[in-house]
Structure formats: C-alpha cells, structure tokens
PDB file of C-alpha atoms and ligand atoms in Angstrom:
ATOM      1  CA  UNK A1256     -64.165  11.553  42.545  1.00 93.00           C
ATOM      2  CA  UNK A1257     -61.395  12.459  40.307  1.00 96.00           C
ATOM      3  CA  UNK A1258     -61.218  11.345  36.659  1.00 97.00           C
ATOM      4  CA  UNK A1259     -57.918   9.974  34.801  1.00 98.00           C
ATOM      5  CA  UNK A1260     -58.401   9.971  30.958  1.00 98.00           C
ATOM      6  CA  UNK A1261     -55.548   7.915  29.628  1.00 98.00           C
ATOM      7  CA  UNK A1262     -54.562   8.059  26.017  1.00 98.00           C
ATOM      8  CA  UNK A1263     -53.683   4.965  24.070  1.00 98.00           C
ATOM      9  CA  UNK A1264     -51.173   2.786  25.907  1.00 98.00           C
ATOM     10  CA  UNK A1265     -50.784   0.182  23.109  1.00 98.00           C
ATOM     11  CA  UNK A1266     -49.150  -3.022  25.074  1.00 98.00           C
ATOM     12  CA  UNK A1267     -47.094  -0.717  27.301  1.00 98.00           C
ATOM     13  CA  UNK A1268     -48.059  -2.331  30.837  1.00 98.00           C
ATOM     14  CA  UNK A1269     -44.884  -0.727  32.405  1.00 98.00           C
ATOM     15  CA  UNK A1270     -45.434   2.541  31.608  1.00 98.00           C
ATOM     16  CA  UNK A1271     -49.160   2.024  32.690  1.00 98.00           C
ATOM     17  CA  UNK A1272     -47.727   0.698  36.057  1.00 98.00           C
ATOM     18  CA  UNK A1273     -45.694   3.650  36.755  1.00 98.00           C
ATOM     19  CA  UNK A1274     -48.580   6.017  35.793  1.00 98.00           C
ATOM     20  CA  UNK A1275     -51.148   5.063  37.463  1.00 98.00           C
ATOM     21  CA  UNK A1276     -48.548   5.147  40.513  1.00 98.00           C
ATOM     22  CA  UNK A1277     -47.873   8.714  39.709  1.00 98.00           C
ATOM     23  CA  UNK A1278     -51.697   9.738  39.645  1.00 97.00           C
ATOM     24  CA  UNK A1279     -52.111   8.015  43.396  1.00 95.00           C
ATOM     25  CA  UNK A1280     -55.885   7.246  42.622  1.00 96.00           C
ATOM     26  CA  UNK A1281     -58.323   7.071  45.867  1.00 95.00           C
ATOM     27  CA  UNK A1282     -60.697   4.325  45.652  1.00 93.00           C
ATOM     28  CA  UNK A1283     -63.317   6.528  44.585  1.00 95.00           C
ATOM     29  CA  UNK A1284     -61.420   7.818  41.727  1.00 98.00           C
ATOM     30  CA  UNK A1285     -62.006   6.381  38.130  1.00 98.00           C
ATOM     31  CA  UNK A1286     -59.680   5.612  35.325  1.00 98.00           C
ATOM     32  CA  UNK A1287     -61.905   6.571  31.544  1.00 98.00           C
ATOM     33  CA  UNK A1288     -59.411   4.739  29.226  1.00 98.00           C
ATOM     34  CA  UNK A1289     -59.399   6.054  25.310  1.00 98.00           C
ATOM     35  CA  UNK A1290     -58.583   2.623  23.110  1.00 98.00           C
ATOM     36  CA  UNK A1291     -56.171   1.059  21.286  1.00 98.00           C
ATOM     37  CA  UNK A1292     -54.869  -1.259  24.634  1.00 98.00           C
ATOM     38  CA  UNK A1293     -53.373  -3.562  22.517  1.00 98.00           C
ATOM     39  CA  UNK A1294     -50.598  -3.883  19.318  1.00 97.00           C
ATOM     40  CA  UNK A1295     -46.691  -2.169  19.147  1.00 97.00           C
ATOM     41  CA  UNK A1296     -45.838  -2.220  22.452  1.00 97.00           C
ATOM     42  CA  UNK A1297     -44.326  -5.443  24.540  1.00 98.00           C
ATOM     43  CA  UNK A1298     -47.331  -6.698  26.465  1.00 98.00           C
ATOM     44  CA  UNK A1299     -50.853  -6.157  24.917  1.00 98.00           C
ATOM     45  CA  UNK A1300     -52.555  -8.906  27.164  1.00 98.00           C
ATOM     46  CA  UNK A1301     -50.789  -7.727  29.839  1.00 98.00           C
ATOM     47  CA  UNK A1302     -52.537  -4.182  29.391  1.00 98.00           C
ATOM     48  CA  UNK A1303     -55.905  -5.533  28.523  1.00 98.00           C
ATOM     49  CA  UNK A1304     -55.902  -6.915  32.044  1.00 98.00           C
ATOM     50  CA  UNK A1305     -54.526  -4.748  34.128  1.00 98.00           C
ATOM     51  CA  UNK A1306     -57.442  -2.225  32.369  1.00 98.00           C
ATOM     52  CA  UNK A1307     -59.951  -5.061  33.682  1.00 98.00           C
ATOM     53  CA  UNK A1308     -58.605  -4.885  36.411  1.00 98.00           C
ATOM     54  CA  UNK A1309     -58.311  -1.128  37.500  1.00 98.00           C
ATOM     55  CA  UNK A1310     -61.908  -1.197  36.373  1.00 98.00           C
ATOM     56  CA  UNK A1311     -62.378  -3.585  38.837  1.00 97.00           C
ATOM     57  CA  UNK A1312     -60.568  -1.914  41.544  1.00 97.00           C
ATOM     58  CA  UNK A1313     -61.879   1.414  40.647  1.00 98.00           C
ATOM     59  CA  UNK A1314     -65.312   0.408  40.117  1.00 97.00           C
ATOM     60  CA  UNK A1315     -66.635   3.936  38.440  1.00 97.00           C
ATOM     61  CA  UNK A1316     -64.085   3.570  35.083  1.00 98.00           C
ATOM     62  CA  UNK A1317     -64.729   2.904  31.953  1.00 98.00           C
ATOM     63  CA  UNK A1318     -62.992   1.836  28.649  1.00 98.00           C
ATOM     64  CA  UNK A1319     -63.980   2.821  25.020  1.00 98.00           C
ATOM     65  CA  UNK A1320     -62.974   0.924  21.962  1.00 98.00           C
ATOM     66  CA  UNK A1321     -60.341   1.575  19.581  1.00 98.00           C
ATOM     67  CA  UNK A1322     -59.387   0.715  16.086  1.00 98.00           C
ATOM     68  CA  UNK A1323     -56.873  -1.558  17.361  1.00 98.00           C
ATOM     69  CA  UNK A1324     -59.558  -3.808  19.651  1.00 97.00           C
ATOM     70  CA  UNK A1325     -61.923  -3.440  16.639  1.00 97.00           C
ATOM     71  CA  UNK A1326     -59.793  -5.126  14.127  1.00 96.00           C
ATOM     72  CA  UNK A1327     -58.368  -7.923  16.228  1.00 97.00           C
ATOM     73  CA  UNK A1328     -62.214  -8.439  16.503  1.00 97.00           C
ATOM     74  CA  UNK A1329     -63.229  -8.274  13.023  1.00 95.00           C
ATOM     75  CA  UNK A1330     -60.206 -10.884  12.294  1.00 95.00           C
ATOM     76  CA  UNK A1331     -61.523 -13.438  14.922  1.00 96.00           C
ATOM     77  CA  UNK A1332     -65.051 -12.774  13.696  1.00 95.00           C
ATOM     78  CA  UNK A1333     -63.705 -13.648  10.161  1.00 95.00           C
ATOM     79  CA  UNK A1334     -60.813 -16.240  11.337  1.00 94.00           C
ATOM     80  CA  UNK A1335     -58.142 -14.698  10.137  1.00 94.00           C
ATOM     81  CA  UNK A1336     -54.852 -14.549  11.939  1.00 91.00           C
ATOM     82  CA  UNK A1337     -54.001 -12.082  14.350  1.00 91.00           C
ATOM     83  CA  UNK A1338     -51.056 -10.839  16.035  1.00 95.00           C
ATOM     84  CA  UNK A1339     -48.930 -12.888  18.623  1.00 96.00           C
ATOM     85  CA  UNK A1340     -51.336 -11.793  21.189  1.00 98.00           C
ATOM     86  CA  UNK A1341     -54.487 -12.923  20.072  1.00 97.00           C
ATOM     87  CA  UNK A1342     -53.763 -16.443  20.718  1.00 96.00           C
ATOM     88  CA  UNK A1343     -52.908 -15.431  24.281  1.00 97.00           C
ATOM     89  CA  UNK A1344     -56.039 -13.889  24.939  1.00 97.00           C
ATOM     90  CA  UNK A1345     -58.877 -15.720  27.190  1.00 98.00           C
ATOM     91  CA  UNK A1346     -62.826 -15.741  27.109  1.00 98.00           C
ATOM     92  CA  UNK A1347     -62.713 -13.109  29.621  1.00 98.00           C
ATOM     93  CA  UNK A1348     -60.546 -11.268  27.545  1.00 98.00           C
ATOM     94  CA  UNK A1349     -62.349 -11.292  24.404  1.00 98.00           C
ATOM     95  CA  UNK A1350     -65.705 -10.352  26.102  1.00 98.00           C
ATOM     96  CA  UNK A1351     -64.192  -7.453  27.450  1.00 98.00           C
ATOM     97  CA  UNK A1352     -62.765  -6.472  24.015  1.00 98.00           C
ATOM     98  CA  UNK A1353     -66.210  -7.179  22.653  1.00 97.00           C
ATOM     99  CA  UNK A1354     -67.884  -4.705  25.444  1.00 97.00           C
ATOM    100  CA  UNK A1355     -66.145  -1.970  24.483  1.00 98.00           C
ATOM    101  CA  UNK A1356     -68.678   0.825  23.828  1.00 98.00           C
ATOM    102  CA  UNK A1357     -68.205   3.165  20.517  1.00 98.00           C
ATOM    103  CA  UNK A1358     -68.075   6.079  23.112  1.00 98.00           C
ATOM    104  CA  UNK A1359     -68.643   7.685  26.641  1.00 98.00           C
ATOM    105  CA  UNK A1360     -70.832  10.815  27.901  1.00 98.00           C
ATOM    106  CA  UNK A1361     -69.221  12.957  30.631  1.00 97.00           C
ATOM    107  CA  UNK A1362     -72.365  14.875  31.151  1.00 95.00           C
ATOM    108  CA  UNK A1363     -71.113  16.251  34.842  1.00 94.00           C
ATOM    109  CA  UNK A1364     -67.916  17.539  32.933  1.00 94.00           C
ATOM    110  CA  UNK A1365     -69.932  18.785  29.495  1.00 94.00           C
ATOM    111  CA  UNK A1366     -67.080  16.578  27.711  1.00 96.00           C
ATOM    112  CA  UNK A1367     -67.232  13.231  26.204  1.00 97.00           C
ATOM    113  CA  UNK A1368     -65.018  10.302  25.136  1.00 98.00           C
ATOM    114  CA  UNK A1369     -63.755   8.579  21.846  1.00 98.00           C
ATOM    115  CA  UNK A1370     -61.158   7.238  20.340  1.00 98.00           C
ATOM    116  CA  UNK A1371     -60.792   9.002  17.019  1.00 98.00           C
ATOM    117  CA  UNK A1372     -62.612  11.736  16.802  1.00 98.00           C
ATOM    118  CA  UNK A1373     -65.679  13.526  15.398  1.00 97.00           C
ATOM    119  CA  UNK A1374     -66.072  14.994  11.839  1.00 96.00           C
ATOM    120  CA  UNK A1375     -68.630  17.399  10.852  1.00 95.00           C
ATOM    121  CA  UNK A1376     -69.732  15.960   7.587  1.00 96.00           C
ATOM    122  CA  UNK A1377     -71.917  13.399  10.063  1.00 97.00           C
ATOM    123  CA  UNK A1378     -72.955  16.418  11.985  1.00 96.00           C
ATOM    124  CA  UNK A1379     -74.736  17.423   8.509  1.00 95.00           C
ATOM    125  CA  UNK A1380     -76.421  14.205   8.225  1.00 95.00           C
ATOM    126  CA  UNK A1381     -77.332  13.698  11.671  1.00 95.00           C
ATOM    127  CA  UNK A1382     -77.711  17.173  13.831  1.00 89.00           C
ATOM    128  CA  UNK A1383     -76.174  15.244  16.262  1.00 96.00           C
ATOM    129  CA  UNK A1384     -74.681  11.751  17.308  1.00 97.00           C
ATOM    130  CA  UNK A1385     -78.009  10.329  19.469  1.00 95.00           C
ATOM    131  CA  UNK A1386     -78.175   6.692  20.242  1.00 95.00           C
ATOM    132  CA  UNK A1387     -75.200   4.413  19.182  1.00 97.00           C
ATOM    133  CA  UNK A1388     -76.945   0.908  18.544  1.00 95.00           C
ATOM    134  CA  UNK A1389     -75.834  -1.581  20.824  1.00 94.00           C
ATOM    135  CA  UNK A1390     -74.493  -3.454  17.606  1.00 94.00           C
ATOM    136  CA  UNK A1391     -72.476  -0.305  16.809  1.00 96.00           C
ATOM    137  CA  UNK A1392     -69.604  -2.899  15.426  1.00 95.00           C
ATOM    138  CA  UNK A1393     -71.427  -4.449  13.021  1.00 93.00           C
ATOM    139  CA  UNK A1394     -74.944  -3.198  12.826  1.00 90.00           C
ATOM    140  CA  UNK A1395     -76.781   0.570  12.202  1.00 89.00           C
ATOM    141  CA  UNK A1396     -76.324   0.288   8.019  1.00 94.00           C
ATOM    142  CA  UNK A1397     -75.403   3.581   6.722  1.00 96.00           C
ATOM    143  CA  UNK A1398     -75.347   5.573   9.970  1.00 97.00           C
ATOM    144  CA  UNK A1399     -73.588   3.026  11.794  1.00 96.00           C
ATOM    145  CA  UNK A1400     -71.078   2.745   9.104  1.00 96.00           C
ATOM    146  CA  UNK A1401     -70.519   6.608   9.764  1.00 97.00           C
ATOM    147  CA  UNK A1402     -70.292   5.925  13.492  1.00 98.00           C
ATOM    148  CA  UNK A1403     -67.535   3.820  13.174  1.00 97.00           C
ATOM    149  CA  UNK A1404     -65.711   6.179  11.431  1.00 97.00           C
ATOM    150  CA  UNK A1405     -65.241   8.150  14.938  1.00 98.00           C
ATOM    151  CA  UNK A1406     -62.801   5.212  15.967  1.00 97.00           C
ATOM    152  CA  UNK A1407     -60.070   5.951  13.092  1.00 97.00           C
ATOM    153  CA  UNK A1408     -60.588   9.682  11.701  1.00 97.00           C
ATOM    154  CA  UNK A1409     -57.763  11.848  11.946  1.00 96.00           C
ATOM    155  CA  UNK A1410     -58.250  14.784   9.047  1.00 96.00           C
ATOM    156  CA  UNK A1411     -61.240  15.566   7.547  1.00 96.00           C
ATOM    157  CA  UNK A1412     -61.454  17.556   3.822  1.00 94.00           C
ATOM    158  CA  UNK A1413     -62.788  21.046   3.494  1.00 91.00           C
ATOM    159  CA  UNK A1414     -66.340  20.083   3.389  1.00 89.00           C
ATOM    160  CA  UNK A1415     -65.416  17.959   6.751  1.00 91.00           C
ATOM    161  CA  UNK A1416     -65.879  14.760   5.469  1.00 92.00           C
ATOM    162  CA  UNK A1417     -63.739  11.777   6.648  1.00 92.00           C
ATOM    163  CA  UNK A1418     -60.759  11.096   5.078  1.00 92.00           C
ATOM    164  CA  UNK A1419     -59.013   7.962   4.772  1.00 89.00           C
ATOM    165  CA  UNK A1420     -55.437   7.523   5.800  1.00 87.00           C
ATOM    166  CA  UNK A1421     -53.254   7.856   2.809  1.00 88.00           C
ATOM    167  CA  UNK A1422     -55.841  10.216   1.042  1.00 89.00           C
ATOM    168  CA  UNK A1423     -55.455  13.375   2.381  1.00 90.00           C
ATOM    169  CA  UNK A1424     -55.098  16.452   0.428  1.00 90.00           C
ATOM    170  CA  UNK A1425     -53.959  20.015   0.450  1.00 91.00           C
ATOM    171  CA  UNK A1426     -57.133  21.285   1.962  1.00 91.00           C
ATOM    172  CA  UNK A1427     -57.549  17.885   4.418  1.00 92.00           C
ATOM    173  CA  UNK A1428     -56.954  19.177   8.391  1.00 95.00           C
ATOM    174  CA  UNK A1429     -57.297  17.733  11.464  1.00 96.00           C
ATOM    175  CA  UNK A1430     -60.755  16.930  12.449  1.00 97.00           C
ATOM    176  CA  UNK A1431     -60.313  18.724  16.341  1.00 96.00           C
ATOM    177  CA  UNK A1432     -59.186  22.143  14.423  1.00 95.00           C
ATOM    178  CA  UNK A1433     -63.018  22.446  13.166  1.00 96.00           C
ATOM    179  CA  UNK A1434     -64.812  20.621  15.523  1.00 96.00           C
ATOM    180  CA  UNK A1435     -67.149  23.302  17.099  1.00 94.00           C
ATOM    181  CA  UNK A1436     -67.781  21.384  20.603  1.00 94.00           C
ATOM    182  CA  UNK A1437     -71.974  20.633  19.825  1.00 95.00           C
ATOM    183  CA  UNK A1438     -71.353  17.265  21.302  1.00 96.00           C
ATOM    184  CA  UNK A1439     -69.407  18.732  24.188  1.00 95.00           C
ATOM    185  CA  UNK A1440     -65.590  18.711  24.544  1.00 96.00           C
ATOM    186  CA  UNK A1441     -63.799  15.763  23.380  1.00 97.00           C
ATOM    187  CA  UNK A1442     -60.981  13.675  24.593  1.00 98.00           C
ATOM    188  CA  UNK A1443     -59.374  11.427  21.806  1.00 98.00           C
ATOM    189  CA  UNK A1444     -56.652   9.625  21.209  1.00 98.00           C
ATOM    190  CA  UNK A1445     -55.213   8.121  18.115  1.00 97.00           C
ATOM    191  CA  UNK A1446     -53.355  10.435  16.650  1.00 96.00           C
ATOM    192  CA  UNK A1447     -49.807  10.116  18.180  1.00 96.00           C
ATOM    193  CA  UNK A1448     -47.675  13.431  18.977  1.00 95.00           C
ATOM    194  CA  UNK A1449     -44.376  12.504  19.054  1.00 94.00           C
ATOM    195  CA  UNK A1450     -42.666  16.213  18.006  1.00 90.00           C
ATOM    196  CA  UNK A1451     -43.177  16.931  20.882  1.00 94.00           C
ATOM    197  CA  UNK A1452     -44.663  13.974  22.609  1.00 95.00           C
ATOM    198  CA  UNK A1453     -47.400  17.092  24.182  1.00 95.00           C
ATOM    199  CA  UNK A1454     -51.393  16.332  24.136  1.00 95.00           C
ATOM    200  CA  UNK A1455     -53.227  18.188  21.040  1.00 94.00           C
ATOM    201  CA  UNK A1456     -54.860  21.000  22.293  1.00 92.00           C
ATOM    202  CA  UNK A1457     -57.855  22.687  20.198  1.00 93.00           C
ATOM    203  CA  UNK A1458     -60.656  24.154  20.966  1.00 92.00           C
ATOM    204  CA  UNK A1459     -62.699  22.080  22.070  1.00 94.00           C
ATOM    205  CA  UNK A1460     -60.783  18.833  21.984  1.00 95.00           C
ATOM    206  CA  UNK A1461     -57.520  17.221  23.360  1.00 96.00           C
ATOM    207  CA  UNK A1462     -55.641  14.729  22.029  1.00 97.00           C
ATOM    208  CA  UNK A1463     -54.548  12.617  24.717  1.00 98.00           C
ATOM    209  CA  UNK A1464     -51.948   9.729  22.548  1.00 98.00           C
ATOM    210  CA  UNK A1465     -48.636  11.256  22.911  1.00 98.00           C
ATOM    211  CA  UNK A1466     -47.174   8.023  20.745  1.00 97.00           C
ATOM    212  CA  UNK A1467     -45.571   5.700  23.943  1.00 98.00           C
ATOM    213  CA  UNK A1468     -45.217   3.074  21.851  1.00 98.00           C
ATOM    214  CA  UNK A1469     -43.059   5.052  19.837  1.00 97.00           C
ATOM    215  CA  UNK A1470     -39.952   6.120  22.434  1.00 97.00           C
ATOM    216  CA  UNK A1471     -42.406   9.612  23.382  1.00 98.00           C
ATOM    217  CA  UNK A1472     -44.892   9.366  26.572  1.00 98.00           C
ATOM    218  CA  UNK A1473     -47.862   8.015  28.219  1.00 98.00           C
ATOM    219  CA  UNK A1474     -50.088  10.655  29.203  1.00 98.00           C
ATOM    220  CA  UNK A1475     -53.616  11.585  31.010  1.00 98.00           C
ATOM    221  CA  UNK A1476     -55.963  14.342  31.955  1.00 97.00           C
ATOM    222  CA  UNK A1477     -56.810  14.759  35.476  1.00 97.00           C
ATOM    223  CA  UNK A1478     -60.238  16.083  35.837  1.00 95.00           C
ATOM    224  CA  UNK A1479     -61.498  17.123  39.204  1.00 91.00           C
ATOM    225  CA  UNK A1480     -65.305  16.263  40.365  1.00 89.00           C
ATOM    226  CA  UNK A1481     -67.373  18.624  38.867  1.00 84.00           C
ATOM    227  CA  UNK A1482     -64.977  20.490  36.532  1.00 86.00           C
ATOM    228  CA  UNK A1483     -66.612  21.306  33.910  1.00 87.00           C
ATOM    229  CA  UNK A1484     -64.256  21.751  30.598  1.00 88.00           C
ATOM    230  CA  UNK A1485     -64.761  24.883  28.756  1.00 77.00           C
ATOM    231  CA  UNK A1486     -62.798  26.437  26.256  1.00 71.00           C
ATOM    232  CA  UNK A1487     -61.795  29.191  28.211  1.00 66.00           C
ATOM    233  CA  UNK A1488     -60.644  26.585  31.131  1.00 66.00           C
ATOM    234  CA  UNK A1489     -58.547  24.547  28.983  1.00 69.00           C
ATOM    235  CA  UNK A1490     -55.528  26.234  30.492  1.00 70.00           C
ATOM    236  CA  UNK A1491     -56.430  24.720  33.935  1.00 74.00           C
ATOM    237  CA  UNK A1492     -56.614  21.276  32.707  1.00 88.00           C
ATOM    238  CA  UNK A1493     -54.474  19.267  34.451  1.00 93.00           C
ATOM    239  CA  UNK A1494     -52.084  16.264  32.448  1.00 97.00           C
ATOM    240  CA  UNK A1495     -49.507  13.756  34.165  1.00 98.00           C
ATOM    241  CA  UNK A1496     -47.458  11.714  31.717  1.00 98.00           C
ATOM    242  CA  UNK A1497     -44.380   9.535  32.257  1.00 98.00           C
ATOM    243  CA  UNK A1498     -41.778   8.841  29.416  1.00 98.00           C
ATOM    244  CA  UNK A1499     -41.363   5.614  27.532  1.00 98.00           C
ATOM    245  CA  UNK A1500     -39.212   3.012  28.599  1.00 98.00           C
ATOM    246  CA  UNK A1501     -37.989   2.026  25.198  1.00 97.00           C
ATOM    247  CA  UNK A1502     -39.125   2.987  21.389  1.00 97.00           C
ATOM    248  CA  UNK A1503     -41.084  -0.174  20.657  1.00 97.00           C
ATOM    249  CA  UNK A1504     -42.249   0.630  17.311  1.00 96.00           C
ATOM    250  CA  UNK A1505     -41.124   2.893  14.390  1.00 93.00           C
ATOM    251  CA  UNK A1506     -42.932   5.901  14.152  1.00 86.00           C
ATOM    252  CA  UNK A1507     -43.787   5.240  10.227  1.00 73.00           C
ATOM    253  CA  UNK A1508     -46.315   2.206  11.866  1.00 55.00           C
ATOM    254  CA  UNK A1509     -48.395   5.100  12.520  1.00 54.00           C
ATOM    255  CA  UNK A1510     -49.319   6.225   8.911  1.00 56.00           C
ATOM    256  CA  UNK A1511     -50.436   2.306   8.098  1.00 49.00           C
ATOM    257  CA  UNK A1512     -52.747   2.430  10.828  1.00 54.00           C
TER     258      UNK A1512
HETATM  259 MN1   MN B2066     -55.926   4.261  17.210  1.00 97.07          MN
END
C-alpha cells in the first residue's frame, strides 16, 4: 500500500482529477487528505465529494479537518451565512464535514497528519498531544481550545506560543522551523508557497499547500509501505504535483485567513 498525502485543494476538482490520474493509485493504495477541501477555488462541493468518494474507492484513506471545514461548521452551528457553497451542500455532505478528525497517526511511517501545524508552547503544557476528545470542535475547555489551534497556526513567537494571523512580530517564525519531531514527522498544509509554488521542507515537517487556488500547484507526498520518514530520508521523499489551471483567488486572501 502506497500513501498519497495531498495538500489543500480548496474547490479545485480539476486539478484533483488530473492528480490523482498522475499518481495511478492501485486499489490498495490510500489517499490521507490534509484540509481545507472547500473555499477560493471553482467547485468546493465538487471536491468534498470526489474526497468521499476516493475514500470510498480507496477504502484505507482518510481526511483531516481544516480551518476552512471548521468555520463553514461553526457558521451553520450558529446560522450564519456561508459561502455560495454551503447551500449546495447535502446531509451526506455535512456529516462528512462534521467527521473530520482534528488529526491522523501514521505510526507504520513514524509521521503524522494535520492541517496547521504543531507549536511547542502546548508541548510545555502537555508533554505531548495524547487523546483528542471526540468533541475536539467544540469540547476539551482549555486544552481543547489549544488543540484547535493545530488547525490554523502558522508562526509561533520566541517562547513558541501561537500566534495569531496579523500579530506576528520580529521574533515570530514558522512553527515547522522549531518543531523538534516528539510527535513524529508532520505533514501540514495551510500555509501556501506560492514563490516558488515548492512543499516546505524542515526538519521534521513538510508543508504540503503549494497555494493551487492561487495560479501555483497542487501537490502530494508519495510514501511507500513501510517508509519510515526520518530526517535524514527527507531527501528520498517522493512529491507529484500538477500546475493550476487558472489563479482563482488573489494571493492577499491568504493573510485574512
Ligand atoms: Mn488552511
């Protein structure tokens, strides 16, 4: 079984099309998918269903939340108007949405999944992340509060604490520069590269959104059964990515979340 880890294809259903054409998947393959399915691009329903349904055809993938899925949810919950999309969505649709775990363990591959990433300032709280209540959206007070922070953080200050979009300062850095791999290595997305549209590479982390919705590309990691990914293998991780079609968004979009 190989494993595709696909970055965030926000609405992009072409370029999803073409990519999962390119990887040639065997039915015993699996497609992990990395959030944010939906918003920017042309055809967010679209995407959210042909994700059900490579899940379905593929029957060992997985999808974790993003911010994206998490806020159309939290403006149904509070009946607020969404985008154009929402009110295309079905039942089905929603529960999937709603499904969405906070995360995924690749224990055979000493890696895991999330969206946005991992800052140390819970790692000083916690030791490390344990169980994520089942109620992670909602539920888990204090600690689940902090969890949900792993769906949007970007940079983190010098005492690797979270930092908000908008409030970074001169000491603020990406969270994957400091991240010392205790939880294993990470693939994230959310953070899109556009110059160039390349996956982040750290240490222990890659950064698998390489901004489609933006005109740059939709990309993901190939990871053969039983590859384990270690630092000092990073070089021989494999990544397939096809351009976008069209720049459906502005860039700026990005730094208003
Ligand atoms: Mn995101």
């Amino acid at each position: 079984m190989r494993s595709f880890i696909v970055g965030d294809v926000h609405g992009c259903l072409d370029e999803l099309d073409e990519l999962v054409a390119t990887l040639d998947a065997r039915a015993e393959d699996r497609f992990l998918f990395l959030g944010d399915y939906v918003d920017r691009g042309p055809d967010s329903v679209g995407v959210v269903r042909r994700v059900r349904e490579l899940m379905a055809r593929f029957p060992a993938s997985a999808a974790i939340a993003g911010n994206h899925e998490d806020k159309a949810l939290r403006d149904r919950a509070r009946r607020r108007p969404g985008p154009a999309w929402t009110a295309r969505a079905s039942d089905d649709d929603w529960r999937f949405l709603e499904s969405l775990p906070l995360l995924l363990r690749l224990p055979e591959h000493g890696a895991l999944l999330v969206h946005g990433g991992l800052y140390p300032r819970f790692f000083d709280l916690y030791e490390s992340i344990g169980e994520v209540p089942a109620d992670w959206r909602v539920g888990g007070g204090k600690r689940g509060e902090r969890l949900r922070r792993f769906l949007r953080v970007r940079t983190v200050s010098g005492q690797g604490a979270f930092v908000a979009l908008g409030d970074e300062a001169a000491d603020s850095r990406h969270w994957s520069s400091v991240y010392d791999g205790r939880e294993g290595f990470c693939f994230f997305g959310h953070d899109p590269q556009l110059a160039p549209p390349e996956p982040l590479r750290a240490a222990h982390a890659l950064g698998l959104d390489t901004g489609c919705c933006f005109g740059g590309r939709l990309s993901a990691a190939v990871l053969e059964e039983e590859q384990r990914v270690a630092p000092k293998a990073l070089r021989a991780l494999r990544v397939v990515s096809v351009p976008a079609r069209a720049q459906y968004a502005e860039p700026r979009a990005a730094l208003v979340e």
